[in-house]
PDB file of C-alpha atoms and ligand atoms in Angstrom:
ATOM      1  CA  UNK Z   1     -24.367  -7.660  -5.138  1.00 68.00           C
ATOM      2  CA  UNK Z   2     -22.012  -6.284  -2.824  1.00 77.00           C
ATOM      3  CA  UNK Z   3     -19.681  -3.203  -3.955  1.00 96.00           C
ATOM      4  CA  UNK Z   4     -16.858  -4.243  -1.626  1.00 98.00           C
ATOM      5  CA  UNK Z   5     -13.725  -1.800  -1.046  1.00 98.00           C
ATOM      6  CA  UNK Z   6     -10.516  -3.159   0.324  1.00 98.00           C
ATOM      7  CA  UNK Z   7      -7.893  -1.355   1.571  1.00 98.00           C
ATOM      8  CA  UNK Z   8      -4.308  -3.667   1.951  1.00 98.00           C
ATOM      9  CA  UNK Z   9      -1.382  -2.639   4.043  1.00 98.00           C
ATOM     10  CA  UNK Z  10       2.413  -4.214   4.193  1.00 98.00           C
ATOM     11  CA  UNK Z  11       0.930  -7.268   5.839  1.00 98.00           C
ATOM     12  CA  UNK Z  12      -0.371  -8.747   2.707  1.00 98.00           C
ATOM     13  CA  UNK Z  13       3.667  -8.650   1.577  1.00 98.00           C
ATOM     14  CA  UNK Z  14       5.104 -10.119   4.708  1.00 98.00           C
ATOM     15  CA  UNK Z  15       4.834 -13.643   3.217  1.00 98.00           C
ATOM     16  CA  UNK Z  16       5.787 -12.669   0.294  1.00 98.00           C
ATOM     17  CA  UNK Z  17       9.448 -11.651   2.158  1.00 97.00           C
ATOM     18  CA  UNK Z  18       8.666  -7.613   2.217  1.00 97.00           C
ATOM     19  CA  UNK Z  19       8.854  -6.460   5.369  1.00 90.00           C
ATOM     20  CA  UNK Z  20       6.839  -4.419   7.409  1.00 97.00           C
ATOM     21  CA  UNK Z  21       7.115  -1.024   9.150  1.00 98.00           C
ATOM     22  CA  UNK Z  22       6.185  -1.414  12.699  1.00 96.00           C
ATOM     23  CA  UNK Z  23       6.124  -4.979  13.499  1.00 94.00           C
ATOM     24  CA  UNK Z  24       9.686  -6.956  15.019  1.00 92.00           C
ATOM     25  CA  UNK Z  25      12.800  -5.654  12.893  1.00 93.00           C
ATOM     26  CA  UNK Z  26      10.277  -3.983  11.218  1.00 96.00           C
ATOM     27  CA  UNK Z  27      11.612  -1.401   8.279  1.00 98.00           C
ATOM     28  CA  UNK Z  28      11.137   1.476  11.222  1.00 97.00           C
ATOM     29  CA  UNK Z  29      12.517  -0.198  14.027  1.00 96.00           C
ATOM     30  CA  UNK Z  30      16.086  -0.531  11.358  1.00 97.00           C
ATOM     31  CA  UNK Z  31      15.622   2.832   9.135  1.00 98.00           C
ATOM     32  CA  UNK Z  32      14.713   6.206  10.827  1.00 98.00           C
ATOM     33  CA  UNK Z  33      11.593   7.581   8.572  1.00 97.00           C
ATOM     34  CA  UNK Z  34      12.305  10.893   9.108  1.00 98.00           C
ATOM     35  CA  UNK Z  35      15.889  10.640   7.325  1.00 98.00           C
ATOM     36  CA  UNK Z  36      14.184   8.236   4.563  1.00 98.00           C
ATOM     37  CA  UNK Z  37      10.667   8.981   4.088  1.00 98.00           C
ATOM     38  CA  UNK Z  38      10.410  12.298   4.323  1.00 98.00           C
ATOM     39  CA  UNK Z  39      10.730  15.472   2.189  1.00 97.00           C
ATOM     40  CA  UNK Z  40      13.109  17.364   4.696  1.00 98.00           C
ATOM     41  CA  UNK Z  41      15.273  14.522   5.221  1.00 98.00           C
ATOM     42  CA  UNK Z  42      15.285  14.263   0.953  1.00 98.00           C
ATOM     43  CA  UNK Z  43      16.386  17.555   0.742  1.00 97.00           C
ATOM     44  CA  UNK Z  44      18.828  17.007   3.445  1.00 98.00           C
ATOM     45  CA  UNK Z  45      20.152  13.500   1.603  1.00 98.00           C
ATOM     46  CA  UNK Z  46      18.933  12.855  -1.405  1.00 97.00           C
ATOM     47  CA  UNK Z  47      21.015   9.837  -1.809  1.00 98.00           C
ATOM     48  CA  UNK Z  48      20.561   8.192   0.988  1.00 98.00           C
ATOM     49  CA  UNK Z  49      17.352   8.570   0.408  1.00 98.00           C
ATOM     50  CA  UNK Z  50      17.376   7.114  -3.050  1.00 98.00           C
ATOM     51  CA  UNK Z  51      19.530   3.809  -1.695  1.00 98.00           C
ATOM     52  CA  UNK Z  52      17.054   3.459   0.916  1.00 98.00           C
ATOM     53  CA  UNK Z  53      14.361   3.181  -1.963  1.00 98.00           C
ATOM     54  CA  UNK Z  54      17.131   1.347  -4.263  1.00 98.00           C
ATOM     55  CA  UNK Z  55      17.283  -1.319  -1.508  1.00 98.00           C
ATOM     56  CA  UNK Z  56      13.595  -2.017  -1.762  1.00 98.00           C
ATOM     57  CA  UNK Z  57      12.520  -1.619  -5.157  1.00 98.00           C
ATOM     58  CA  UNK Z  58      15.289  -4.600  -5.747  1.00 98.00           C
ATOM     59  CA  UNK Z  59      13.697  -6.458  -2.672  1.00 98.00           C
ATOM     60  CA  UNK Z  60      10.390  -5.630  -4.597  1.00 98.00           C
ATOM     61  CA  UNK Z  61      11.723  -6.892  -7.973  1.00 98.00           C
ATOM     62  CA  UNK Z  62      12.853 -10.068  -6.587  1.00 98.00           C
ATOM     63  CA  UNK Z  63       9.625 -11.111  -4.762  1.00 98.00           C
ATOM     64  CA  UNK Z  64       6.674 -12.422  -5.875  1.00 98.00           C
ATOM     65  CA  UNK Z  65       3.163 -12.763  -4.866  1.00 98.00           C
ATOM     66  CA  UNK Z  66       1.446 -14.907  -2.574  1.00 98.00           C
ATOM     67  CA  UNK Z  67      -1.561 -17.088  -2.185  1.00 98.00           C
ATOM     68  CA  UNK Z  68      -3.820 -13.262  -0.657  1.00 98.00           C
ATOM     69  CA  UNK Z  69      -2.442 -11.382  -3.494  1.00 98.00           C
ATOM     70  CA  UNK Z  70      -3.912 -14.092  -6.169  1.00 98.00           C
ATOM     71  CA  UNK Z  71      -7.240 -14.462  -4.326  1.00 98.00           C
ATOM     72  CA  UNK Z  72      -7.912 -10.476  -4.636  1.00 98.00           C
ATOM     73  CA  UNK Z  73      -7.277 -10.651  -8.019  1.00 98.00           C
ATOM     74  CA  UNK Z  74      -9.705 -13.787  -8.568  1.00 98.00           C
ATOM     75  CA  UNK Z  75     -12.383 -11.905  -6.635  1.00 98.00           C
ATOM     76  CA  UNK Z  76     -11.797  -8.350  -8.837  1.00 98.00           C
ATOM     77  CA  UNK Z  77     -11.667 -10.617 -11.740  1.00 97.00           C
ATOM     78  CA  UNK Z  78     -15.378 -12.513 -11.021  1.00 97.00           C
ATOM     79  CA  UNK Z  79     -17.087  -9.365  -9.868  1.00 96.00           C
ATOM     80  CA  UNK Z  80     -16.199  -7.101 -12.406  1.00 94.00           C
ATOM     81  CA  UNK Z  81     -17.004  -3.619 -11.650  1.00 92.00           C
ATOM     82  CA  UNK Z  82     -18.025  -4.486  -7.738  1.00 97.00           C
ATOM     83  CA  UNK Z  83     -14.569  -4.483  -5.998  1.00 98.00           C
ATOM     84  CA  UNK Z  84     -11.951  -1.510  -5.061  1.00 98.00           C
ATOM     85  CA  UNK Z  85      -8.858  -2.110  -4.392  1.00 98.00           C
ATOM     86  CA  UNK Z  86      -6.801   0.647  -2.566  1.00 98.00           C
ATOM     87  CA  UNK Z  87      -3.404  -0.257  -1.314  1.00 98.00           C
ATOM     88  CA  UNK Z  88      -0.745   1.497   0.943  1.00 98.00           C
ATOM     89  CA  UNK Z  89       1.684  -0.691  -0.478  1.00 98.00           C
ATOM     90  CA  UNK Z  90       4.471   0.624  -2.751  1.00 98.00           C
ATOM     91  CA  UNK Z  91       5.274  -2.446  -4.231  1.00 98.00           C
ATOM     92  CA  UNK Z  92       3.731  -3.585  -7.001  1.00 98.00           C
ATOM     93  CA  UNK Z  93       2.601  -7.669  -6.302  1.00 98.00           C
ATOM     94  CA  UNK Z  94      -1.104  -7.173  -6.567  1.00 98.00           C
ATOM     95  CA  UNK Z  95      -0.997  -5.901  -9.914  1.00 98.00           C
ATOM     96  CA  UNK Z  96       1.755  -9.087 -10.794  1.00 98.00           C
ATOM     97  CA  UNK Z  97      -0.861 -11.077  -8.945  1.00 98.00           C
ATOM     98  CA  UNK Z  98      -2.920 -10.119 -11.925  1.00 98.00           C
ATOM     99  CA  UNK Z  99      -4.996  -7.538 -10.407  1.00 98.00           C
ATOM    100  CA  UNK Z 100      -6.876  -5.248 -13.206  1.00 98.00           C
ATOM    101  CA  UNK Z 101      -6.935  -1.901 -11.017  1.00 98.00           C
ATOM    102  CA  UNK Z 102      -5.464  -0.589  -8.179  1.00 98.00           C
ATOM    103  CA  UNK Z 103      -5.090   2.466  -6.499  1.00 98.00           C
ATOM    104  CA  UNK Z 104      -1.672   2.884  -5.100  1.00 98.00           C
ATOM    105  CA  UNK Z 105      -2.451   5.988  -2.674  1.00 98.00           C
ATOM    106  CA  UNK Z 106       0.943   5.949  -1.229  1.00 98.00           C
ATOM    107  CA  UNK Z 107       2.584   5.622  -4.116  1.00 98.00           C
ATOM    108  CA  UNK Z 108       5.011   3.163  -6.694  1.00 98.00           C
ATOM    109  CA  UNK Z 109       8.626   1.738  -6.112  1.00 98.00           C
ATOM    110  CA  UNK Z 110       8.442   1.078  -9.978  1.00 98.00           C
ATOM    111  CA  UNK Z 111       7.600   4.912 -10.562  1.00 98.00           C
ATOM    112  CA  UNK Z 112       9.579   8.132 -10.584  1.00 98.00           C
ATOM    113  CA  UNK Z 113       8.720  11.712  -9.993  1.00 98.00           C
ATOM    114  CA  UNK Z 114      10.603  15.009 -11.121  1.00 97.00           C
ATOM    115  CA  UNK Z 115      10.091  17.048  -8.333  1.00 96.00           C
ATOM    116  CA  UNK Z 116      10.192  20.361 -10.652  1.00 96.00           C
ATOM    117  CA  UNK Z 117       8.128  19.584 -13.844  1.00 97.00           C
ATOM    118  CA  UNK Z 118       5.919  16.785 -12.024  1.00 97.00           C
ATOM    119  CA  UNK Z 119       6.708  14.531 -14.776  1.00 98.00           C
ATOM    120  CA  UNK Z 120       6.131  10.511 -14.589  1.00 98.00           C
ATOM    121  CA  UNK Z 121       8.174   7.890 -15.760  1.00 98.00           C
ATOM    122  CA  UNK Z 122       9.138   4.116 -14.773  1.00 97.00           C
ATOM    123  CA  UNK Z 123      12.240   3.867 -12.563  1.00 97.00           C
ATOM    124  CA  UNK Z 124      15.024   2.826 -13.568  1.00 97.00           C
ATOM    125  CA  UNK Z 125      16.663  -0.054 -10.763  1.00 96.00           C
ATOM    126  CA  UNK Z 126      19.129   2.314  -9.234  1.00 97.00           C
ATOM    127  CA  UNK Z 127      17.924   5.646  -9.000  1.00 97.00           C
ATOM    128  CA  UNK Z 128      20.560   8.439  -7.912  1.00 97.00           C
ATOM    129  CA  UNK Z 129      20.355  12.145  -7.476  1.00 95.00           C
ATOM    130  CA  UNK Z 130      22.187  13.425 -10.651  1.00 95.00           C
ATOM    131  CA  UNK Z 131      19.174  11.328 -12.569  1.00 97.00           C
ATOM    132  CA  UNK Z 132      17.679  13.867 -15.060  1.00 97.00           C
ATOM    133  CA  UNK Z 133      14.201  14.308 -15.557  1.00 97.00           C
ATOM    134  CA  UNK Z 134      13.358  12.848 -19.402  1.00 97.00           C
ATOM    135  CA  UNK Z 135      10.722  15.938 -19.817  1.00 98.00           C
ATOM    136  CA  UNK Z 136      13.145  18.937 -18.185  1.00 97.00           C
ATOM    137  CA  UNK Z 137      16.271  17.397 -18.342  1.00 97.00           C
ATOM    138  CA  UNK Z 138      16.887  18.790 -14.788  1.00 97.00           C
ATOM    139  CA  UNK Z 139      18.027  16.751 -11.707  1.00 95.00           C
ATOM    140  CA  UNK Z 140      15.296  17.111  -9.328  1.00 94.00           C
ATOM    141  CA  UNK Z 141      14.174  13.342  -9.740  1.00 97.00           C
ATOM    142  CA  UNK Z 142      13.056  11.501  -6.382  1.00 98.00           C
ATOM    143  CA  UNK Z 143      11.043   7.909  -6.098  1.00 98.00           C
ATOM    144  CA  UNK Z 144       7.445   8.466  -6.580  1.00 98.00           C
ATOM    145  CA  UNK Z 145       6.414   7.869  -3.048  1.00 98.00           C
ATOM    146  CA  UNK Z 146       4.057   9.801  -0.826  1.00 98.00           C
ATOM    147  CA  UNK Z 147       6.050  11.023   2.094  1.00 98.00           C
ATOM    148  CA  UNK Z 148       5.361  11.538   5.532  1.00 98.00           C
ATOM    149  CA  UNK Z 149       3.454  15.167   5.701  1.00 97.00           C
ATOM    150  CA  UNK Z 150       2.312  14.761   2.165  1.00 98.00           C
ATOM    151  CA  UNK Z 151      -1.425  14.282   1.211  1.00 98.00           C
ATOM    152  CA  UNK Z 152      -1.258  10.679  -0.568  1.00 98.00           C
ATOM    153  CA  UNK Z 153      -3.008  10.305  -4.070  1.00 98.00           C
ATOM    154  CA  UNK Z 154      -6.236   9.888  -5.129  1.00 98.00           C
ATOM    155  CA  UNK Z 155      -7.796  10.466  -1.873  1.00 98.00           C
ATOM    156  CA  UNK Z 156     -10.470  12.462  -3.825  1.00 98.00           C
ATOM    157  CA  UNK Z 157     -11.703   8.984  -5.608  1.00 98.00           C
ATOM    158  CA  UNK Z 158     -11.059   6.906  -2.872  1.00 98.00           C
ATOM    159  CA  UNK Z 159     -13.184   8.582  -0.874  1.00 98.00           C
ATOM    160  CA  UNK Z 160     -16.151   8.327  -3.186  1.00 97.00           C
ATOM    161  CA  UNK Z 161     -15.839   4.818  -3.931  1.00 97.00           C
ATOM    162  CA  UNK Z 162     -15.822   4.392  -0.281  1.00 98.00           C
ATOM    163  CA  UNK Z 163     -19.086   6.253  -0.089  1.00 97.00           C
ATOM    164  CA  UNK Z 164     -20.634   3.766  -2.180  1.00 97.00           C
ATOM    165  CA  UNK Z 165     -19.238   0.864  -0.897  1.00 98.00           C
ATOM    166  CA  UNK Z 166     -21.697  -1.853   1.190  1.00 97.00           C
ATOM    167  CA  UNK Z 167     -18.413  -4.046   2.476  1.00 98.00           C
ATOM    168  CA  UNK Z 168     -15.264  -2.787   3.926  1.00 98.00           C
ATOM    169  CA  UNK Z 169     -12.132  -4.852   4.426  1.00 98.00           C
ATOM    170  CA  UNK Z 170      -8.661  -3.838   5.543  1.00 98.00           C
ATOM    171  CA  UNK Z 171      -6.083  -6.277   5.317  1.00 98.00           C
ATOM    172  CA  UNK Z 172      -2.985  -6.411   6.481  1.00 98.00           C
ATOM    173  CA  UNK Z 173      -2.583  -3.120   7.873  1.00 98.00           C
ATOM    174  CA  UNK Z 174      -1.496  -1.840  11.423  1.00 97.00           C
ATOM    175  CA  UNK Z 175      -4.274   1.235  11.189  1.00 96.00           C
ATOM    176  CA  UNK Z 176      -1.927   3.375  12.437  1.00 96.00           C
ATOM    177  CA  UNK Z 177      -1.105   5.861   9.322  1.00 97.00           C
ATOM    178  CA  UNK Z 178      -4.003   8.627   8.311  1.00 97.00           C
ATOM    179  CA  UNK Z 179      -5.687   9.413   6.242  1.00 98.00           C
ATOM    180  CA  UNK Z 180      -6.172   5.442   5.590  1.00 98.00           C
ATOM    181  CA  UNK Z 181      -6.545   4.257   9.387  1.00 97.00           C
ATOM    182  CA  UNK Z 182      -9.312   7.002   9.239  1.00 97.00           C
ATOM    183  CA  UNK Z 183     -11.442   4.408   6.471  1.00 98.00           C
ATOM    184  CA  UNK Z 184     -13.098   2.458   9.111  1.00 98.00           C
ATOM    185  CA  UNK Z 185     -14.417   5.312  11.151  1.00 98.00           C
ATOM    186  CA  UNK Z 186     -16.225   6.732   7.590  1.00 98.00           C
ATOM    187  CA  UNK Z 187     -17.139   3.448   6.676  1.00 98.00           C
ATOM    188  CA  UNK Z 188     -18.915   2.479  10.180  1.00 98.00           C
ATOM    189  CA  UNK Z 189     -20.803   5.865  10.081  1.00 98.00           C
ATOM    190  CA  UNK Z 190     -21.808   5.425   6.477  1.00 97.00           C
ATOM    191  CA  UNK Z 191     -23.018   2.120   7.942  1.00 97.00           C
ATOM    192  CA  UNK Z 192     -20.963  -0.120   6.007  1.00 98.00           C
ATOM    193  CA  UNK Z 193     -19.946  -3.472   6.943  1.00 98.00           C
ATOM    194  CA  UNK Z 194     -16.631  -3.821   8.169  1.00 98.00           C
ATOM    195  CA  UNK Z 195     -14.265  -6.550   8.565  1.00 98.00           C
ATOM    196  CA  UNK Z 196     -10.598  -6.533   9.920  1.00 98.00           C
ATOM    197  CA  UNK Z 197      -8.034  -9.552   8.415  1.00 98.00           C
ATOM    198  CA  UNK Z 198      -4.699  -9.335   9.760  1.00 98.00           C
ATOM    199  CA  UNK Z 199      -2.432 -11.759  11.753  1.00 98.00           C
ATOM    200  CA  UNK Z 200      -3.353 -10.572  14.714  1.00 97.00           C
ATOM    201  CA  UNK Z 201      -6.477  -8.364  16.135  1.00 96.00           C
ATOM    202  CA  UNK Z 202      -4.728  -4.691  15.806  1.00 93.00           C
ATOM    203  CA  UNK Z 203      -5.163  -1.782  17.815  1.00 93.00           C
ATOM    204  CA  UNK Z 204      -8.310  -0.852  16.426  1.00 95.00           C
ATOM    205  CA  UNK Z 205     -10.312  -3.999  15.841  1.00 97.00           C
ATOM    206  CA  UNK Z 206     -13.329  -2.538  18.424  1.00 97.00           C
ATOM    207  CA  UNK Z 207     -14.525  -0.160  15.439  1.00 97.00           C
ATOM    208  CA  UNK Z 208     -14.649  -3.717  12.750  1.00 98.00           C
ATOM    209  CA  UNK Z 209     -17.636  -5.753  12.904  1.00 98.00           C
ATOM    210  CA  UNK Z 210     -15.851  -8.557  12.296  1.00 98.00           C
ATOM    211  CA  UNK Z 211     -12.598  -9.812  12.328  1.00 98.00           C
ATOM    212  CA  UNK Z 212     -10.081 -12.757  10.707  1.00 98.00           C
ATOM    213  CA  UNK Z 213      -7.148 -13.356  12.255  1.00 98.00           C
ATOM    214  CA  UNK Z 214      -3.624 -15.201  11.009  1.00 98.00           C
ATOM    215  CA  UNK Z 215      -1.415 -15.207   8.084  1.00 98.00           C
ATOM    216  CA  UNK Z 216      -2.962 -13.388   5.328  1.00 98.00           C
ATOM    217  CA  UNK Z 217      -2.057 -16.285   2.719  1.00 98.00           C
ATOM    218  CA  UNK Z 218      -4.526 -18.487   4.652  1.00 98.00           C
ATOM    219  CA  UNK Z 219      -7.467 -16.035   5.398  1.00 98.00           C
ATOM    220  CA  UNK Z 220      -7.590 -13.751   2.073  1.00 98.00           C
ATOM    221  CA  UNK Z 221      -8.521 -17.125  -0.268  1.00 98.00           C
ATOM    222  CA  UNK Z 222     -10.535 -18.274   2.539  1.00 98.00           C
ATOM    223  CA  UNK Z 223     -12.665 -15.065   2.757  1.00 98.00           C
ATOM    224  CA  UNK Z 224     -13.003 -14.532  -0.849  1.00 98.00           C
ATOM    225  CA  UNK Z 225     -14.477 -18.188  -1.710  1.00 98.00           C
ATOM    226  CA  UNK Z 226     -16.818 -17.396   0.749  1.00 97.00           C
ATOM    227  CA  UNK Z 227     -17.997 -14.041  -0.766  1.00 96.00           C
ATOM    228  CA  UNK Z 228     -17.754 -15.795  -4.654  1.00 95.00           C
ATOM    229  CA  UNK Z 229     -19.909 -18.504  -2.896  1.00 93.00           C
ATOM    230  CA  UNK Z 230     -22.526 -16.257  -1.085  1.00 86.00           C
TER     231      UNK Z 230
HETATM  232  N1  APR O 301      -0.628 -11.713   7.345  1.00 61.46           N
HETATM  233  C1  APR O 301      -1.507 -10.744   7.754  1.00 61.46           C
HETATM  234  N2  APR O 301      -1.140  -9.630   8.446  1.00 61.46           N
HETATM  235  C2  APR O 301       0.171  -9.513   8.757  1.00 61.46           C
HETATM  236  C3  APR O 301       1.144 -10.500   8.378  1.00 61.46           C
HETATM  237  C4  APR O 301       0.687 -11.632   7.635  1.00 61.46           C
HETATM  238  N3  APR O 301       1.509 -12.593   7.243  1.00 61.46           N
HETATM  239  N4  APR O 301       2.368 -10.101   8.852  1.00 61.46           N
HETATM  240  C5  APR O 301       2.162  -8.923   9.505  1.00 61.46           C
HETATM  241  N5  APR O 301       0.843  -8.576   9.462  1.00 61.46           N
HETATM  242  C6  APR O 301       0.188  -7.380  10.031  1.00 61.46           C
HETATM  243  C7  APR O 301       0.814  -6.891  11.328  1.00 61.46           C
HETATM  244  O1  APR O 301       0.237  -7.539  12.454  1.00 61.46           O
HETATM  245  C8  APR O 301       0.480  -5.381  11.288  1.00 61.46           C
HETATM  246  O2  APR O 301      -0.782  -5.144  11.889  1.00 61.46           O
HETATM  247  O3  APR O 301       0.366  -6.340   9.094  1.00 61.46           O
HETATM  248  C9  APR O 301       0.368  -5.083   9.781  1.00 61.46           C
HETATM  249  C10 APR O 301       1.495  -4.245   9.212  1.00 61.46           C
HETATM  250  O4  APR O 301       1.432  -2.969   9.812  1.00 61.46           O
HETATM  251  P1  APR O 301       2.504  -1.835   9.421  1.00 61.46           P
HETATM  252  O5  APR O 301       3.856  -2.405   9.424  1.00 61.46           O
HETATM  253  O6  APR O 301       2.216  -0.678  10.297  1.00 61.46           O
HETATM  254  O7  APR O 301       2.163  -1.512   7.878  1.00 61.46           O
HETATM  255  P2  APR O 301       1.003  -0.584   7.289  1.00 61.46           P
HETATM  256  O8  APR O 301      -0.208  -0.573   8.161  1.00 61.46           O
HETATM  257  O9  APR O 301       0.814  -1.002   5.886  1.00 61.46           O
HETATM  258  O10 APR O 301       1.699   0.873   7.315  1.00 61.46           O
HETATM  259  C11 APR O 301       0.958   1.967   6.825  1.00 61.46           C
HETATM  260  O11 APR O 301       2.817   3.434   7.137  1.00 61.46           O
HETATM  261  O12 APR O 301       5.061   3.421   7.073  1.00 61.46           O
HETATM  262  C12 APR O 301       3.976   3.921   6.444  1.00 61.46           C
HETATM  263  O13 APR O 301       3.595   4.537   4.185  1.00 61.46           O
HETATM  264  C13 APR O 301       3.888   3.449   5.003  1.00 61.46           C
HETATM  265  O14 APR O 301       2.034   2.477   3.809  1.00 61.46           O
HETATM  266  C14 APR O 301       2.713   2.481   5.035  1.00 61.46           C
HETATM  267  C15 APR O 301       1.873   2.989   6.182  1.00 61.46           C
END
């Protein structure tokens, strides 16, 4: 049985009304990422930062999942133990898809961060810089999101499950951030499969095998019946 490993980007959320980053009135063509996304512009302004994150974990709250979302979780769910899913995604409609893991490796809109005692804790709707941290009491809390110029979580086990993996997918997903755009090129030299769904064939689709092309609400459920029916 295949030990498949998919990797889903903000293209799997598009029809679910969460935008993108770098496609038409993408979230970077309307927000600059250095002021918003990274830890120097936090510092500089913390709460713009935070309404910037406010802004989407209420987009977040108010969407729900679609069609690709649900057929993930149906394929997890009837091949127990032979799918990994890693997402870039910061929202969290796979697991409301009914999805029983996933490996957010940029991080959760739902989740906050003290930035002084590391301490976890679900976010509240509207964060704001005053917050204080329920462990140290002190007001260092930010959105626990990986930043630009931070090393993005889990990369340790995401790495190994990628090692054993015999099927790579990436869905949904521009291949233009590392470490993650960096997956295919381990996967092809580990001589894994490798198959590249997204609307349209992306910069990269020369290093996939294969590709599937259109919205992902069409071409996620029909990909997975065919791997539940091969
Ligand atoms: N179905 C399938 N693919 C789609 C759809 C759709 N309905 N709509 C858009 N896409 C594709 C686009 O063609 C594009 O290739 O999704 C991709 C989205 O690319 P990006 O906006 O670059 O998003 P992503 O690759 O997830 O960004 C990676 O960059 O900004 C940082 O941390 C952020 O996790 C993010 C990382």
């Amino acid at each position: 049985m295949d030990s498949i490993f998919i990797l889903t980007g903000a293209g799997i959320s598009a029809e679910s009304g969460l935008g993108t980053f770098r496609d038409k009135d993408g979230l970077w063509t309307r927000y600059d990422l250095r002021r918003v996304a990274t830890p120097e512009g936090f510092r500089a302004d913390p709460a713009l930062v935070h309404d910037f994150y406010n802004m989407r974990r209420r987009n977040c709250l108010e969407a729900a999942p679609n069609a690709a979302h649900e057929a993930l979780a149906r394929l997890q769910r009837q091949r127990p133990g032979g799918v990994t899913l890693v997402t870039q995604n910061v929202d969290d409609l796979h697991e409301r898809a009914g999805s029983p893991e996933v490996i957010h490796m940029h991080g959760e809109l739902l989740g906050a961060l003290c930035a002084a005692c590391g301490h976890r804790w679900r976010a509240p709707e509207r964060m704001a810089p005053d917050d204080p941290c329920p462990a140290c009491a002190r007001s260092a809390t930010r959105p626990d999101i990986v930043w630009f110029g931070e090393i993005p979580y889990r990369m340790d086990e995401i790495l190994e499950r990628l090692s054993r993996a015999t099927l790579f997918a990436v869905i949904g997903s521009s291949g233009e951030v590392y470490p993650a755009a960096g997956f295919v090129e381990e996967a092809a030299a580990r001589g894994i499969a490798t198959i590249e769904i997204n609307l349209e064939p992306g910069s990269r689709k020369d290093l996939f095998d294969r590709g599937l092309y259109g919205p992902a609400s069409e071409t996620v459920p029909r990909w997975v019946e065919g791997l539940l029916q091969a």
